[in-house]
């Protein structure tokens, strides 16, 4: 399984074991997370990857293509690290919370794409859309099995669970305020609130 470090580098060997390409992807992960797509600089990526700018473009035809490759890998890592069990959505929400609490730079990477690529048309092989479609189908199946209230549209279920799970990752200013003013300022308390909120909406199947 690909492993993702808290430093913002995603290390997952390619089939060909191309270390230069891996260094470029790891460097790009850090650069895009820190500066976004428009603000990222290929020369900085090349320097961090200990290669040349020309070599970067030999692997990836454009900066957008490089971002797409980094984001596609990240979606795979997220899916494998959080593993949605449609009959235990509170557990899934807790794993999402844990993933992004440990890797705020990875949340920034995904957020930059949402902001800067908004309105672009996703291709048929878009990894994010494929992952979403699979999860919606999983939810539909547990509804058919009587393990999840069928009154909910499965697309709404997924959207709500994801939003609740990433409440704190997407609002770092509130995380800072909670650390100073909440009755229980710990990250464990924030996680418990997320899990409880999802449990009340979508209880675990018996």
C-alpha positions as a Markdown table, in Angstrom:
| # | Residue | x | y | z |
|---|---|---|---|---|
| 1 | Unk | 0.0 | 0.0 | 0.0 |
| 2 | Unk | 1.4 | 3.5 | -0.8 |
| 3 | Unk | 2.5 | 5.3 | 2.3 |
| 4 | Unk | 2.1 | 9.0 | 2.9 |
| 5 | Unk | 4.3 | 10.8 | 5.4 |
| 6 | Unk | 3.4 | 13.8 | 7.5 |
| 7 | Unk | 6.0 | 15.9 | 5.7 |
| 8 | Unk | 3.8 | 16.1 | 2.7 |
| 9 | Unk | 5.7 | 13.6 | 0.6 |
| 10 | Unk | 3.8 | 10.6 | -0.8 |
| 11 | Unk | 6.1 | 7.7 | -1.4 |
| 12 | Unk | 4.8 | 4.9 | -3.5 |
| 13 | Unk | 7.2 | 3.2 | -5.9 |
| 14 | Unk | 6.0 | 3.0 | -9.5 |
| 15 | Unk | 6.0 | -0.3 | -11.3 |
| 16 | Unk | 9.2 | 0.6 | -13.1 |
| 17 | Unk | 10.9 | 1.8 | -9.9 |
| 18 | Unk | 11.8 | 5.2 | -11.5 |
| 19 | Unk | 13.4 | 7.1 | -8.6 |
| 20 | Unk | 13.6 | 10.4 | -10.5 |
| 21 | Unk | 9.9 | 10.4 | -11.2 |
| 22 | Unk | 9.2 | 9.5 | -7.5 |
| 23 | Unk | 11.4 | 12.4 | -6.4 |
| 24 | Unk | 9.6 | 14.7 | -8.7 |
| 25 | Unk | 6.2 | 13.6 | -7.4 |
| 26 | Unk | 7.3 | 13.9 | -3.8 |
| 27 | Unk | 8.7 | 17.4 | -4.4 |
| 28 | Unk | 5.6 | 18.5 | -6.3 |
| 29 | Unk | 3.4 | 17.3 | -3.4 |
| 30 | Unk | 5.2 | 19.6 | -1.1 |
| 31 | Unk | 5.3 | 22.5 | -3.5 |
| 32 | Unk | 1.6 | 22.3 | -4.5 |
| 33 | Unk | 0.5 | 21.9 | -0.9 |
| 34 | Unk | 2.5 | 25.0 | 0.1 |
| 35 | Unk | 1.8 | 27.3 | -2.8 |
| 36 | Unk | -1.2 | 26.0 | -4.8 |
| 37 | Unk | -1.1 | 25.3 | -8.5 |
| 38 | Unk | -0.7 | 28.9 | -9.8 |
| 39 | Unk | 1.9 | 29.7 | -7.1 |
| 40 | Unk | 3.9 | 26.5 | -7.5 |
| 41 | Unk | 7.2 | 26.8 | -9.4 |
| 42 | Unk | 8.6 | 24.0 | -11.5 |
| 43 | Unk | 12.1 | 25.2 | -10.9 |
| 44 | Unk | 11.6 | 24.8 | -7.2 |
| 45 | Unk | 10.2 | 21.3 | -7.7 |
| 46 | Unk | 13.2 | 20.4 | -9.8 |
| 47 | Unk | 15.6 | 21.7 | -7.2 |
| 48 | Unk | 13.9 | 19.8 | -4.4 |
| 49 | Unk | 13.8 | 16.7 | -6.5 |
| 50 | Unk | 17.5 | 17.1 | -7.4 |
| 51 | Unk | 16.9 | 17.1 | -11.1 |
| 52 | Unk | 16.4 | 19.6 | -13.9 |
| 53 | Unk | 13.4 | 21.6 | -14.9 |
| 54 | Unk | 13.7 | 20.0 | -18.4 |
| 55 | Unk | 13.6 | 16.5 | -16.8 |
| 56 | Unk | 10.4 | 17.4 | -14.9 |
| 57 | Unk | 8.8 | 18.4 | -18.2 |
| 58 | Unk | 10.1 | 15.2 | -19.8 |
| 59 | Unk | 7.9 | 13.2 | -17.3 |
| 60 | Unk | 5.0 | 15.7 | -17.1 |
| 61 | Unk | 3.9 | 17.8 | -20.1 |
| 62 | Unk | 2.8 | 20.8 | -17.9 |
| 63 | Unk | 2.4 | 22.0 | -14.3 |
| 64 | Unk | -1.3 | 21.1 | -14.4 |
| 65 | Unk | -0.4 | 17.6 | -15.6 |
| 66 | Unk | 2.0 | 17.2 | -12.7 |
| 67 | Unk | -0.6 | 18.4 | -10.2 |
| 68 | Unk | -3.1 | 15.9 | -11.7 |
| 69 | Unk | -0.6 | 13.1 | -11.2 |
| 70 | Unk | 0.1 | 14.1 | -7.6 |
| 71 | Unk | -3.6 | 14.5 | -6.8 |
| 72 | Unk | -4.5 | 11.1 | -8.4 |
| 73 | Unk | -1.9 | 9.4 | -6.1 |
| 74 | Unk | -3.2 | 11.2 | -3.1 |
| 75 | Unk | -6.8 | 10.1 | -3.7 |
| 76 | Unk | -5.6 | 6.5 | -3.9 |
| 77 | Unk | -3.7 | 6.9 | -0.6 |
| 78 | Unk | -6.7 | 8.5 | 1.1 |
| 79 | Unk | -9.0 | 5.7 | 0.0 |
| 80 | Unk | -6.7 | 3.0 | 1.2 |
| 81 | Unk | -5.9 | 4.7 | 4.5 |
| 82 | Unk | -9.5 | 5.5 | 5.4 |
| 83 | Unk | -11.3 | 2.5 | 3.9 |
| 84 | Unk | -15.0 | 3.4 | 4.0 |
| 85 | Unk | -17.2 | 0.7 | 5.6 |
| 86 | Unk | -20.7 | 1.8 | 4.5 |
| 87 | Unk | -22.2 | 0.0 | 7.5 |
| 88 | Unk | -20.0 | 1.9 | 9.9 |
| 89 | Unk | -20.0 | 5.6 | 8.7 |
| 90 | Unk | -19.0 | 6.9 | 12.2 |
| 91 | Unk | -15.8 | 4.8 | 12.0 |
| 92 | Unk | -15.1 | 6.1 | 8.5 |
| 93 | Unk | -15.5 | 9.7 | 9.7 |
| 94 | Unk | -13.1 | 9.0 | 12.5 |
| 95 | Unk | -10.5 | 7.7 | 10.1 |
| 96 | Unk | -10.9 | 10.7 | 7.8 |
| 97 | Unk | -10.4 | 13.0 | 10.7 |
| 98 | Unk | -7.3 | 11.2 | 11.8 |
| 99 | Unk | -5.8 | 11.2 | 8.3 |
| 100 | Unk | -6.1 | 14.9 | 7.7 |
| 101 | Unk | -5.3 | 15.9 | 11.3 |
| 102 | Unk | -2.0 | 14.1 | 10.8 |
| 103 | Unk | -1.5 | 15.6 | 7.3 |
| 104 | Unk | -2.8 | 19.1 | 7.1 |
| 105 | Unk | -0.6 | 19.7 | 4.1 |
| 106 | Unk | -2.4 | 16.9 | 2.2 |
| 107 | Unk | -5.7 | 18.7 | 2.9 |
| 108 | Unk | -4.3 | 21.9 | 1.5 |
| 109 | Unk | -3.2 | 20.0 | -1.6 |
| 110 | Unk | -6.7 | 18.8 | -2.3 |
| 111 | Unk | -8.2 | 22.2 | -1.4 |
| 112 | Unk | -6.0 | 24.1 | -3.9 |
| 113 | Unk | -7.2 | 21.8 | -6.7 |
| 114 | Unk | -10.9 | 22.5 | -5.7 |
| 115 | Unk | -10.3 | 26.2 | -5.7 |
| 116 | Unk | -8.1 | 26.6 | -8.8 |
| 117 | Unk | -9.6 | 23.9 | -11.0 |
| 118 | Unk | -13.2 | 24.8 | -10.2 |
| 119 | Unk | -15.3 | 24.7 | -13.4 |
| 120 | Unk | -13.0 | 22.4 | -15.3 |
| 121 | Unk | -14.5 | 19.3 | -16.8 |
| 122 | Unk | -13.4 | 16.0 | -15.3 |
| 123 | Unk | -12.4 | 13.3 | -17.7 |
| 124 | Unk | -13.9 | 9.9 | -17.8 |
| 125 | Unk | -10.8 | 8.5 | -15.9 |
| 126 | Unk | -10.8 | 11.2 | -13.2 |
| 127 | Unk | -9.7 | 9.3 | -10.1 |
| 128 | Unk | -11.6 | 11.5 | -7.7 |
| 129 | Unk | -14.9 | 11.0 | -9.5 |
| 130 | Unk | -14.3 | 7.3 | -9.8 |
| 131 | Unk | -13.7 | 7.0 | -6.1 |
| 132 | Unk | -16.9 | 9.0 | -5.3 |
| 133 | Unk | -18.9 | 6.9 | -7.7 |
| 134 | Unk | -17.7 | 3.7 | -6.0 |
| 135 | Unk | -18.6 | 5.0 | -2.5 |
| 136 | Unk | -22.0 | 6.1 | -3.6 |
| 137 | Unk | -22.7 | 2.7 | -5.0 |
| 138 | Unk | -21.5 | 1.1 | -1.8 |
| 139 | Unk | -23.9 | 3.2 | 0.2 |
| 140 | Unk | -26.7 | 2.3 | -2.2 |
| 141 | Unk | -26.1 | -1.4 | -1.6 |
| 142 | Unk | -26.2 | -1.1 | 2.2 |
| 143 | Unk | -29.5 | 0.8 | 1.8 |
| 144 | Unk | -30.9 | -2.0 | -0.3 |
| 145 | Unk | -29.7 | -4.4 | 2.4 |
| 146 | Unk | -31.6 | -2.5 | 5.1 |
| 147 | Unk | -28.5 | -1.3 | 6.9 |
| 148 | Unk | -28.9 | 2.4 | 6.1 |
| 149 | Unk | -32.0 | 4.6 | 6.0 |
| 150 | Unk | -33.1 | 4.5 | 2.3 |
| 151 | Unk | -34.8 | 7.9 | 2.7 |
| 152 | Unk | -31.4 | 9.5 | 2.3 |
| 153 | Unk | -29.9 | 9.9 | -1.2 |
| 154 | Unk | -26.5 | 8.1 | -1.0 |
| 155 | Unk | -24.8 | 11.1 | -2.6 |
| 156 | Unk | -26.1 | 13.3 | 0.2 |
| 157 | Unk | -24.9 | 10.8 | 2.8 |
| 158 | Unk | -21.4 | 10.8 | 1.4 |
| 159 | Unk | -21.3 | 14.6 | 1.2 |
| 160 | Unk | -22.5 | 15.1 | 4.7 |
| 161 | Unk | -20.2 | 12.5 | 6.3 |
| 162 | Unk | -17.1 | 13.9 | 4.4 |
| 163 | Unk | -18.0 | 17.5 | 5.4 |
| 164 | Unk | -18.5 | 16.6 | 9.1 |
| 165 | Unk | -15.3 | 14.5 | 9.1 |
| 166 | Unk | -13.2 | 17.4 | 7.6 |
| 167 | Unk | -14.8 | 20.2 | 9.6 |
| 168 | Unk | -11.7 | 20.9 | 11.6 |
| 169 | Unk | -9.2 | 20.3 | 8.8 |
| 170 | Unk | -11.1 | 22.8 | 6.6 |
| 171 | Unk | -11.4 | 25.4 | 9.4 |
| 172 | Unk | -8.0 | 25.7 | 11.0 |
| 173 | Unk | -9.0 | 29.0 | 12.6 |
| 174 | Unk | -11.7 | 27.2 | 14.6 |
| 175 | Unk | -9.2 | 24.5 | 15.6 |
| 176 | Unk | -7.0 | 27.2 | 17.0 |
| 177 | Unk | -10.0 | 28.8 | 18.8 |
| 178 | Unk | -11.1 | 25.4 | 20.2 |
| 179 | Unk | -7.6 | 24.8 | 21.6 |
| 180 | Unk | -7.9 | 28.0 | 23.6 |
| 181 | Unk | -11.6 | 28.1 | 24.5 |
| 182 | Unk | -13.3 | 24.7 | 24.3 |
| 183 | Unk | -14.3 | 22.9 | 27.5 |
| 184 | Unk | -12.1 | 20.1 | 26.4 |
| 185 | Unk | -9.4 | 21.6 | 24.1 |
| 186 | Unk | -7.9 | 18.2 | 23.0 |
| 187 | Unk | -7.9 | 16.9 | 19.5 |
| 188 | Unk | -9.5 | 13.7 | 20.9 |
| 189 | Unk | -12.5 | 15.8 | 21.9 |
| 190 | Unk | -12.8 | 17.2 | 18.3 |
| 191 | Unk | -12.6 | 13.7 | 16.9 |
| 192 | Unk | -15.3 | 12.4 | 19.3 |
| 193 | Unk | -17.6 | 15.2 | 18.3 |
| 194 | Unk | -17.2 | 14.3 | 14.6 |
| 195 | Unk | -17.9 | 10.6 | 15.3 |
| 196 | Unk | -20.9 | 11.4 | 17.5 |
| 197 | Unk | -22.4 | 13.7 | 14.9 |
| 198 | Unk | -22.1 | 11.1 | 12.2 |
| 199 | Unk | -23.4 | 8.4 | 14.5 |
| 200 | Unk | -26.5 | 10.5 | 15.3 |
| 201 | Unk | -27.2 | 11.0 | 11.6 |
| 202 | Unk | -26.2 | 7.6 | 10.3 |
| 203 | Unk | -26.0 | 5.0 | 13.1 |
| 204 | Unk | -23.8 | 1.9 | 12.7 |
| 205 | Unk | -25.6 | -1.1 | 11.4 |
| 206 | Unk | -26.4 | -3.8 | 13.9 |
